[in-house]
mmCIF file of C-alpha atoms in Angstrom:
data_model
loop_
_atom_site.group_PDB
_atom_site.id
_atom_site.type_symbol
_atom_site.label_atom_id
_atom_site.label_comp_id
_atom_site.label_asym_id
_atom_site.label_seq_id
_atom_site.Cartn_x
_atom_site.Cartn_y
_atom_site.Cartn_z
ATOM 1 C CA MET A 1 -0.081 0.022 0.178
ATOM 2 C CA ALA A 2 1.170 3.512 -1.151
ATOM 3 C CA GLU A 3 2.261 5.880 1.970
ATOM 4 C CA HIS A 4 0.447 9.049 1.984
ATOM 5 C CA ASN A 5 2.382 12.020 3.876
ATOM 6 C CA LEU A 6 2.403 15.856 4.498
ATOM 7 C CA ASP A 7 4.719 17.932 2.972
ATOM 8 C CA TRP A 8 6.511 19.763 5.653
ATOM 9 C CA SER A 9 9.014 21.963 3.749
ATOM 10 C CA VAL A 10 6.549 24.380 2.637
ATOM 11 C CA PRO A 11 6.043 27.366 5.345
ATOM 12 C CA LEU A 12 3.898 26.527 8.287
ATOM 13 C CA SER A 13 0.882 28.942 9.022
ATOM 14 C CA THR A 14 0.541 31.200 11.574
ATOM 15 C CA PHE A 15 -1.984 33.084 13.886
ATOM 16 C CA THR A 16 -1.421 35.316 17.162
ATOM 17 C CA VAL A 17 -4.380 34.870 19.742
ATOM 18 C CA SER A 18 -5.994 37.034 21.749
ATOM 19 C CA ARG A 19 -3.505 35.346 24.726
ATOM 20 C CA GLY A 20 -0.733 36.679 22.677
ATOM 21 C CA TYR A 21 0.741 33.449 21.820
ATOM 22 C CA THR A 22 1.249 32.508 18.240
ATOM 23 C CA TYR A 23 0.844 29.086 17.110
ATOM 24 C CA HIS A 24 2.272 27.639 13.970
ATOM 25 C CA TYR A 25 0.638 25.139 12.201
ATOM 26 C CA LYS A 26 -0.310 22.752 8.797
ATOM 27 C CA TYR A 27 -3.139 23.498 7.533
ATOM 28 C CA VAL A 28 -4.428 21.572 3.958
ATOM 29 C CA PRO A 29 -8.184 23.284 3.440
ATOM 30 C CA PRO A 30 -10.775 20.229 1.943
ATOM 31 C CA THR A 31 -11.302 19.278 -1.050
ATOM 32 C CA PRO A 32 -13.873 21.087 -3.131
ATOM 33 C CA ALA A 33 -16.226 18.319 -2.816
ATOM 34 C CA ALA A 34 -15.614 17.278 0.529
ATOM 35 C CA ALA A 35 -16.492 21.101 1.318
ATOM 36 C CA ALA A 36 -19.315 21.050 -0.275
ATOM 37 C CA ALA A 37 -20.599 18.064 1.720
ATOM 38 C CA ASN A 38 -19.948 19.530 4.713
ATOM 39 C CA LYS A 39 -17.265 16.926 6.215
ATOM 40 C CA PRO A 40 -15.557 18.024 9.278
ATOM 41 C CA ILE A 41 -12.270 19.222 9.663
ATOM 42 C CA LEU A 42 -9.604 16.844 11.258
ATOM 43 C CA LEU A 43 -7.599 18.605 14.059
ATOM 44 C CA PHE A 44 -4.416 16.088 14.608
ATOM 45 C CA LEU A 45 -3.023 16.998 18.335
ATOM 46 C CA HIS A 46 0.121 15.511 18.894
ATOM 47 C CA GLY A 47 1.681 14.512 22.518
ATOM 48 C CA PHE A 48 4.735 14.625 24.186
ATOM 49 C CA PRO A 49 7.503 14.594 23.601
ATOM 50 C CA GLU A 50 6.205 14.577 20.284
ATOM 51 C CA GLN A 51 5.997 17.355 17.259
ATOM 52 C CA PRO A 52 2.550 17.248 14.696
ATOM 53 C CA GLU A 53 4.520 15.263 12.263
ATOM 54 C CA VAL A 54 3.861 12.325 14.244
ATOM 55 C CA TRP A 55 0.535 12.866 12.786
ATOM 56 C CA SER A 56 1.847 13.158 9.057
ATOM 57 C CA VAL A 57 0.548 9.501 7.616
ATOM 58 C CA THR A 58 -2.716 9.502 9.340
ATOM 59 C CA ALA A 59 -3.612 12.600 8.011
ATOM 60 C CA ALA A 60 -2.133 12.936 4.999
ATOM 61 C CA THR A 61 -3.983 9.456 3.809
ATOM 62 C CA LEU A 62 -7.283 10.238 5.078
ATOM 63 C CA HIS A 63 -7.133 13.786 3.252
ATOM 64 C CA ALA A 64 -6.195 12.003 0.253
ATOM 65 C CA ARG A 65 -8.634 9.135 0.456
ATOM 66 C CA HIS A 66 -11.740 11.214 1.790
ATOM 67 C CA GLY A 67 -10.741 14.994 0.960
ATOM 68 C CA ASN A 68 -11.295 16.296 4.695
ATOM 69 C CA GLY A 69 -9.271 19.398 5.481
ATOM 70 C CA VAL A 70 -6.701 18.419 8.378
ATOM 71 C CA LEU A 71 -4.679 20.951 10.436
ATOM 72 C CA LEU A 72 -2.204 19.830 12.355
ATOM 73 C CA PRO A 73 -0.601 22.618 14.885
ATOM 74 C CA TYR A 74 2.867 22.712 17.334
ATOM 75 C CA LEU A 75 0.695 22.974 20.742
ATOM 76 C CA LEU A 76 1.731 25.537 23.373
ATOM 77 C CA GLY A 77 4.915 24.766 24.683
ATOM 78 C CA TYR A 78 6.349 22.877 21.497
ATOM 79 C CA VAL A 79 8.521 25.385 18.910
ATOM 80 C CA PRO A 80 8.114 27.326 17.128
ATOM 81 C CA THR A 81 4.960 27.920 18.633
ATOM 82 C CA SER A 82 4.958 29.897 21.686
ATOM 83 C CA SER A 83 7.022 28.549 24.983
ATOM 84 C CA PRO A 84 5.326 30.596 28.033
ATOM 85 C CA VAL A 85 7.724 29.841 30.748
ATOM 86 C CA ASP A 86 4.692 30.119 33.799
ATOM 87 C CA PRO A 87 2.554 26.097 34.137
ATOM 88 C CA ALA A 88 -0.379 28.113 34.538
ATOM 89 C CA GLU A 89 -0.704 29.154 30.788
ATOM 90 C CA TYR A 90 -0.782 25.148 29.411
ATOM 91 C CA THR A 91 -4.681 24.468 30.936
ATOM 92 C CA LEU A 92 -6.101 22.326 28.557
ATOM 93 C CA VAL A 93 -9.262 24.994 28.836
ATOM 94 C CA SER A 94 -7.108 27.469 28.027
ATOM 95 C CA GLN A 95 -5.206 26.154 24.890
ATOM 96 C CA VAL A 96 -8.958 25.048 23.904
ATOM 97 C CA GLY A 97 -9.934 28.813 23.957
ATOM 98 C CA ASP A 98 -6.453 29.604 21.665
ATOM 99 C CA LEU A 99 -7.134 26.532 19.237
ATOM 100 C CA SER A 100 -10.343 27.491 18.658
ATOM 101 C CA GLU A 101 -9.681 30.752 17.355
ATOM 102 C CA VAL A 102 -7.491 29.343 15.168
ATOM 103 C CA LEU A 103 -10.351 27.713 13.712
ATOM 104 C CA ALA A 104 -12.420 30.994 13.662
ATOM 105 C CA HIS A 105 -9.121 32.124 11.657
ATOM 106 C CA GLU A 106 -9.253 29.512 9.202
ATOM 107 C CA ARG A 107 -13.189 30.017 8.923
ATOM 108 C CA ILE A 108 -13.191 26.348 10.005
ATOM 109 C CA ALA A 109 -16.626 25.589 11.043
ATOM 110 C CA THR A 110 -17.389 22.661 12.406
ATOM 111 C CA VAL A 111 -13.987 20.299 13.515
ATOM 112 C CA LEU A 112 -12.891 16.744 14.887
ATOM 113 C CA PRO A 113 -10.620 16.606 17.107
ATOM 114 C CA ILE A 114 -8.055 13.335 17.290
ATOM 115 C CA GLY A 115 -5.846 13.637 19.912
ATOM 116 C CA ARG A 116 -2.713 11.195 21.075
ATOM 117 C CA ASP A 117 -1.027 10.741 24.505
ATOM 118 C CA TRP A 118 -1.608 14.526 25.686
ATOM 119 C CA GLY A 119 -3.569 15.044 22.793
ATOM 120 C CA SER A 120 -6.229 13.055 24.065
ATOM 121 C CA PRO A 121 -7.110 15.150 27.283
ATOM 122 C CA LEU A 122 -7.225 18.065 25.269
ATOM 123 C CA SER A 123 -9.058 16.508 22.758
ATOM 124 C CA SER A 124 -12.065 15.558 25.232
ATOM 125 C CA ARG A 125 -11.682 19.069 25.977
ATOM 126 C CA PHE A 126 -13.552 20.404 22.698
ATOM 127 C CA PRO A 127 -16.867 18.872 23.167
ATOM 128 C CA LEU A 128 -16.909 20.204 26.904
ATOM 129 C CA LEU A 129 -16.233 23.516 26.011
ATOM 130 C CA LEU A 130 -17.253 24.223 22.460
ATOM 131 C CA PRO A 131 -21.212 23.392 21.048
ATOM 132 C CA THR A 132 -21.681 20.129 18.835
ATOM 133 C CA SER A 133 -22.503 22.200 16.355
ATOM 134 C CA THR A 134 -19.040 22.792 16.285
ATOM 135 C CA VAL A 135 -17.584 19.532 17.456
ATOM 136 C CA VAL A 136 -18.979 16.832 15.559
ATOM 137 C CA GLY A 137 -16.844 13.939 17.002
ATOM 138 C CA CYS A 138 -13.886 13.004 19.143
ATOM 139 C CA VAL A 139 -11.157 10.692 19.281
ATOM 140 C CA LEU A 140 -8.698 9.703 21.918
ATOM 141 C CA ALA A 141 -5.502 7.607 21.578
ATOM 142 C CA CYS A 142 -3.138 6.513 24.396
ATOM 143 C CA VAL A 143 -4.431 7.823 27.311
ATOM 144 C CA GLN A 144 -7.757 7.936 28.682
ATOM 145 C CA TYR A 145 -10.378 10.529 29.550
ATOM 146 C CA MET A 146 -9.487 12.646 32.419
ATOM 147 C CA GLN A 147 -11.823 13.649 34.328
ATOM 148 C CA PRO A 148 -12.307 17.182 35.045
ATOM 149 C CA SER A 149 -13.524 17.020 38.885
ATOM 150 C CA ALA A 150 -10.869 14.062 39.772
ATOM 151 C CA LEU A 151 -7.960 16.295 38.831
ATOM 152 C CA PRO A 152 -5.662 17.318 41.774
ATOM 153 C CA ARG A 153 -6.119 20.387 43.531
ATOM 154 C CA ASP A 154 -3.018 21.036 44.299
ATOM 155 C CA LEU A 155 0.747 19.298 44.423
ATOM 156 C CA LYS A 156 -0.641 17.751 48.047
ATOM 157 C CA ASP A 157 -3.274 16.357 46.045
ATOM 158 C CA THR A 158 -1.507 14.461 43.215
ATOM 159 C CA ASP A 159 -1.021 10.939 45.374
ATOM 160 C CA ARG A 160 -4.248 10.925 45.868
ATOM 161 C CA TRP A 161 -5.098 11.376 42.043
ATOM 162 C CA ILE A 162 -2.323 8.729 41.284
ATOM 163 C CA ALA A 163 -4.010 6.645 43.219
ATOM 164 C CA ASP A 164 -7.136 6.720 42.463
ATOM 165 C CA ILE A 165 -6.649 5.899 38.796
ATOM 166 C CA ARG A 166 -4.714 3.333 39.882
ATOM 167 C CA ALA A 167 -7.244 2.007 41.539
ATOM 168 C CA GLY A 168 -10.309 3.238 39.526
ATOM 169 C CA TYR A 169 -8.696 1.236 36.182
ATOM 170 C CA GLY A 170 -7.869 -1.843 38.328
ATOM 171 C CA LEU A 171 -4.268 -1.815 37.524
ATOM 172 C CA ASP A 172 -1.180 -3.349 39.288
ATOM 173 C CA PHE A 173 1.010 -0.509 39.420
ATOM 174 C CA ASP A 174 1.332 3.557 39.397
ATOM 175 C CA ASN A 175 0.815 4.053 35.867
ATOM 176 C CA CYS A 176 1.023 8.226 36.268
ATOM 177 C CA ASN A 177 4.114 7.939 39.209
ATOM 178 C CA TYR A 178 6.360 9.620 36.023
ATOM 179 C CA PHE A 179 3.950 12.748 36.916
ATOM 180 C CA ARG A 180 5.715 13.074 40.245
ATOM 181 C CA PHE A 181 9.127 13.836 38.510
ATOM 182 C CA PHE A 182 8.342 15.123 35.248
ATOM 183 C CA GLU A 183 6.453 18.282 37.691
ATOM 184 C CA THR A 184 9.326 19.240 39.595
ATOM 185 C CA ASP A 185 11.680 21.934 38.214
ATOM 186 C CA GLU A 186 14.630 19.067 38.419
ATOM 187 C CA ALA A 187 13.061 17.232 35.267
ATOM 188 C CA THR A 188 14.103 20.066 33.142
ATOM 189 C CA GLU A 189 17.874 20.302 34.358
ATOM 190 C CA VAL A 190 17.523 16.162 34.319
ATOM 191 C CA TRP A 191 16.310 15.989 30.495
ATOM 192 C CA ASN A 192 17.927 19.181 29.120
ATOM 193 C CA ALA A 193 21.515 17.783 30.698
ATOM 194 C CA ASP A 194 21.489 15.485 27.205
ATOM 195 C CA VAL A 195 18.304 15.822 25.500
ATOM 196 C CA ALA A 196 19.688 12.905 23.006
ATOM 197 C CA ALA A 197 20.015 10.781 25.681
ATOM 198 C CA THR A 198 17.171 11.261 27.469
ATOM 199 C CA LEU A 199 14.344 10.389 24.614
ATOM 200 C CA LEU A 200 16.987 7.368 24.103
ATOM 201 C CA ILE A 201 15.934 6.204 27.758
ATOM 202 C CA THR A 202 12.421 7.549 27.296
ATOM 203 C CA SER A 203 11.835 5.925 24.428
ATOM 204 C CA GLN A 204 13.516 2.627 24.997
ATOM 205 C CA HIS A 205 13.134 1.976 28.788
ATOM 206 C CA PHE A 206 10.001 4.315 29.776
ATOM 207 C CA TYR A 207 8.009 1.010 30.367
ATOM 208 C CA THR A 208 10.346 0.150 33.150
ATOM 209 C CA LEU A 209 11.409 2.266 34.438
ATOM 210 C CA ALA A 210 8.755 4.950 34.848
ATOM 211 C CA TYR A 211 6.024 3.642 37.451
ATOM 212 C CA GLU A 212 8.397 3.086 40.654
ATOM 213 C CA GLY A 213 10.300 5.778 42.846
ATOM 214 C CA ASN A 214 12.670 7.772 40.904
ATOM 215 C CA LYS A 215 14.160 4.946 38.451
ATOM 216 C CA LEU A 216 13.589 7.199 35.397
ATOM 217 C CA ARG A 217 14.967 10.345 36.875
ATOM 218 C CA ASP A 218 18.189 8.240 37.947
ATOM 219 C CA ALA A 219 18.392 6.558 34.318
ATOM 220 C CA ILE A 220 18.325 9.311 32.453
ATOM 221 C CA ARG A 221 20.990 10.962 34.896
ATOM 222 C CA ALA A 222 23.118 8.205 34.465
ATOM 223 C CA ALA A 223 22.732 8.646 30.182
ATOM 224 C CA GLY A 224 23.612 11.668 30.648
ATOM 225 C CA SER A 225 26.919 11.525 32.405
ATOM 226 C CA ALA A 226 28.128 8.522 30.301
ATOM 227 C CA ALA A 227 27.289 10.491 27.391
ATOM 228 C CA THR A 228 28.908 13.760 27.877
ATOM 229 C CA GLY A 229 31.645 14.556 25.553
ATOM 230 C CA LYS A 230 30.176 12.057 22.445
ATOM 231 C CA PRO A 231 27.279 12.173 20.984
ATOM 232 C CA THR A 232 24.826 9.789 22.196
ATOM 233 C CA ALA A 233 23.214 7.410 19.360
ATOM 234 C CA VAL A 234 19.387 8.189 18.328
ATOM 235 C CA PRO A 235 16.838 6.404 16.276
ATOM 236 C CA PRO A 236 16.124 8.083 13.276
ATOM 237 C CA PRO A 237 12.791 9.112 14.356
ATOM 238 C CA LEU A 238 14.082 10.921 16.828
ATOM 239 C CA ALA A 239 16.572 13.103 15.205
ATOM 240 C CA PRO A 240 14.288 15.639 14.381
ATOM 241 C CA LEU A 241 12.826 16.362 17.850
ATOM 242 C CA VAL A 242 16.849 15.943 19.298
ATOM 243 C CA ARG A 243 17.409 18.832 16.882
ATOM 244 C CA ARG A 244 15.077 20.986 17.446
ATOM 245 C CA TRP A 245 15.143 20.402 21.957
ATOM 246 C CA ILE A 246 18.745 21.230 21.692
ATOM 247 C CA THR A 247 18.284 24.619 19.371
ATOM 248 C CA ASN A 248 15.250 26.341 21.443
ATOM 249 C CA GLY A 249 15.489 25.754 24.912
ATOM 250 C CA GLY A 250 14.975 22.808 26.033
ATOM 251 C CA PHE A 251 12.660 20.770 27.914
ATOM 252 C CA HIS A 252 10.957 23.330 30.323
ATOM 253 C CA THR A 253 7.730 24.740 28.165
ATOM 254 C CA PRO A 254 6.964 20.861 27.405
ATOM 255 C CA LEU A 255 7.332 19.698 30.775
ATOM 256 C CA ASN A 256 4.606 21.918 31.969
ATOM 257 C CA TRP A 257 2.011 20.429 30.843
ATOM 258 C CA PHE A 258 2.182 18.195 33.655
ATOM 259 C CA ARG A 259 3.042 20.672 36.124
ATOM 260 C CA ALA A 260 -0.745 22.421 35.222
ATOM 261 C CA VAL A 261 -2.195 19.351 36.201
ATOM 262 C CA CYS A 262 -0.026 18.694 40.040
ATOM 263 C CA ARG A 263 0.027 21.933 40.723
ATOM 264 C CA GLY A 264 -3.337 22.793 40.892
ATOM 265 C CA TYR A 265 -4.033 24.927 37.867
ATOM 266 C CA GLN A 266 -5.899 22.444 35.721
ATOM 267 C CA PHE A 267 -8.599 21.965 38.258
ATOM 268 C CA ALA A 268 -9.066 25.698 38.779
ATOM 269 C CA ALA A 269 -9.441 26.360 35.357
ATOM 270 C CA GLU A 270 -11.614 23.082 34.541
ATOM 271 C CA LYS A 271 -13.629 24.372 37.887
ATOM 272 C CA ALA A 272 -14.638 28.011 36.721
ATOM 273 C CA ALA A 273 -15.054 26.331 32.955
ATOM 274 C CA LEU A 274 -16.750 23.247 33.997
ATOM 275 C CA GLY A 275 -17.943 22.981 37.479
ATOM 276 C CA GLY A 276 -21.716 24.190 37.318
ATOM 277 C CA GLY A 277 -21.158 27.368 39.939
ATOM 278 C CA ALA A 278 -23.557 27.542 42.680
ATOM 279 C CA GLU A 279 -25.352 24.040 41.771
ATOM 280 C CA GLY A 280 -22.069 22.153 41.640
ATOM 281 C CA LYS A 281 -22.383 19.692 38.886
ATOM 282 C CA TRP A 282 -20.094 18.857 36.598
ATOM 283 C CA LYS A 283 -20.027 19.015 33.071
ATOM 284 C CA GLU A 284 -18.296 15.757 32.845
ATOM 285 C CA THR A 285 -19.993 14.239 29.820
ATOM 286 C CA ILE A 286 -19.004 14.031 26.320
ATOM 287 C CA GLU A 287 -22.295 14.081 24.145
ATOM 288 C CA VAL A 288 -20.469 13.645 21.034
ATOM 289 C CA PRO A 289 -19.565 9.910 19.017
ATOM 290 C CA THR A 290 -16.369 9.123 20.673
ATOM 291 C CA PHE A 291 -13.502 6.875 19.582
ATOM 292 C CA PHE A 292 -11.008 5.385 21.841
ATOM 293 C CA TYR A 293 -8.370 3.336 20.772
ATOM 294 C CA GLY A 294 -4.744 1.880 21.968
ATOM 295 C CA GLY A 295 -2.106 -0.340 21.275
ATOM 296 C CA ARG A 296 -2.305 -3.745 23.035
ATOM 297 C CA ASN A 297 1.148 -3.545 24.130
ATOM 298 C CA ASP A 298 0.963 -0.102 25.926
ATOM 299 C CA LYS A 299 2.001 -0.627 29.403
ATOM 300 C CA THR A 300 1.359 3.236 30.317
ATOM 301 C CA TRP A 301 -2.286 3.028 29.461
ATOM 302 C CA PRO A 302 -3.117 -0.800 29.225
ATOM 303 C CA THR A 303 -6.197 -1.623 26.827
ATOM 304 C CA THR A 304 -8.235 -2.555 29.979
ATOM 305 C CA VAL A 305 -8.837 1.275 30.444
ATOM 306 C CA LEU A 306 -11.031 1.455 27.191
ATOM 307 C CA GLU A 307 -13.962 -0.047 28.946
ATOM 308 C CA VAL A 308 -13.821 2.003 31.897
ATOM 309 C CA THR A 309 -13.941 5.083 30.177
ATOM 310 C CA ARG A 310 -17.543 4.617 29.029
ATOM 311 C CA SER A 311 -19.051 6.093 31.866
ATOM 312 C CA HIS A 312 -18.282 9.525 30.902
ATOM 313 C CA ILE A 313 -18.850 8.629 27.214
ATOM 314 C CA PRO A 314 -22.131 7.352 26.102
ATOM 315 C CA ASP A 315 -21.568 6.709 22.006
ATOM 316 C CA LEU A 316 -18.254 5.439 22.821
ATOM 317 C CA GLU A 317 -16.357 2.997 20.562
ATOM 318 C CA THR A 318 -13.088 1.385 21.220
ATOM 319 C CA GLY A 319 -10.344 -0.412 19.264
ATOM 320 C CA VAL A 320 -7.059 -1.995 19.880
ATOM 321 C CA LEU A 321 -3.573 -1.916 17.284
ATOM 322 C CA GLU A 322 -2.714 -5.751 18.029
ATOM 323 C CA LYS A 323 1.256 -4.748 17.418
ATOM 324 C CA SER A 324 1.622 -1.661 18.882
ATOM 325 C CA GLY A 325 3.042 0.132 21.972
ATOM 326 C CA HIS A 326 2.252 2.964 23.370
ATOM 327 C CA ALA A 327 3.914 4.875 19.997
ATOM 328 C CA ILE A 328 1.749 3.934 17.544
ATOM 329 C CA TYR A 329 3.189 6.313 14.816
ATOM 330 C CA ARG A 330 6.630 4.568 14.956
ATOM 331 C CA ASP A 331 4.907 0.669 15.886
ATOM 332 C CA ASP A 332 2.088 0.607 13.170
ATOM 333 C CA PRO A 333 0.938 3.823 11.502
ATOM 334 C CA GLN A 334 -1.164 2.169 8.663
ATOM 335 C CA GLY A 335 -2.577 -0.051 11.076
ATOM 336 C CA GLU A 336 -3.900 2.878 12.975
ATOM 337 C CA VAL A 337 -4.918 5.124 9.420
ATOM 338 C CA GLU A 338 -7.257 2.218 9.064
ATOM 339 C CA LEU A 339 -8.213 1.660 12.619
ATOM 340 C CA LEU A 340 -9.478 5.277 12.591
ATOM 341 C CA GLU A 341 -10.659 5.322 9.091
ATOM 342 C CA ALA A 342 -13.515 2.520 9.455
ATOM 343 C CA TRP A 343 -14.541 4.545 12.617
ATOM 344 C CA LEU A 344 -14.413 7.582 10.631
ATOM 345 C CA VAL A 345 -16.626 6.383 7.683
ATOM 346 C CA LYS A 346 -18.617 3.826 9.654
ATOM 347 C CA LYS A 347 -19.766 7.853 11.765
ATOM 348 C CA GLY A 348 -19.992 9.236 8.167
ATOM 349 C CA PHE A 349 -17.069 11.894 9.580
ATOM 350 C CA VAL A 350 -15.252 10.835 5.997
#
């Protein structure tokens, strides 16, 4: 099967939102036939520590086969998009607001967000915060629905949140233990000490190091020390990331996504937007058709979490990629296209 891909050599589009931040993104408009049929624009949201190119094959293939427009932004904190240093700027509520302004700028009336890893929680906030006439569906990949009212109130509450996730999904390990490390200012120092070594460790050994104590931190420190004075061998798919982080200030701002959760900024913003005011009834049910899929070998978010998500998403369908782990774009990109396309076709979105 011929593989489609987007051309990233052409200049990106840019737009400065009302908060003063400039977003850079790749936008391929719909074909005339797709526009006439009012097919939604597919908004692809990347994860950590990634770039929108991880969606390139999927986006290009769906556009080539069905004509839907595709929009792939560099999310907040990921250069060349603005990268504020304050974690409070990284709430999902604020970022949905930013991206809704980008959509308005491009005159996009209907959208279907598709997110993986950190892009998945961001995707889930679109139908909670915007009208269903604008957001017609939602796709979550590799990370479960994060219930707004359950998020940590502050840093001390993070341990409660991690324990609740473990218990709620019936896991026998703390799959979010790594939040404790990524939230710290020390994490920036450790990750930036040797960016290449850090990406190598996290791509190859995350599953064996991330869930217990400080093993991940210590391994990254050791890898950075061993690599001092000599280049670290990095798998080709990670090479562009290494160059980008080394030349643009490292990992502080991407890690702010974790700090926004653990330090309570996320909860405060979502309580204000979704908490129901004096009535105290949270808006937490996703009312649009939703597809949630993951890799069979994903230990961070095992496929056992798929069905548990249904309590807050009445119209939920799930899927599993048998040959994939967490990095689906690397493990089985064509399998992802076929799985996602089947659901989009079934629901009439493409």
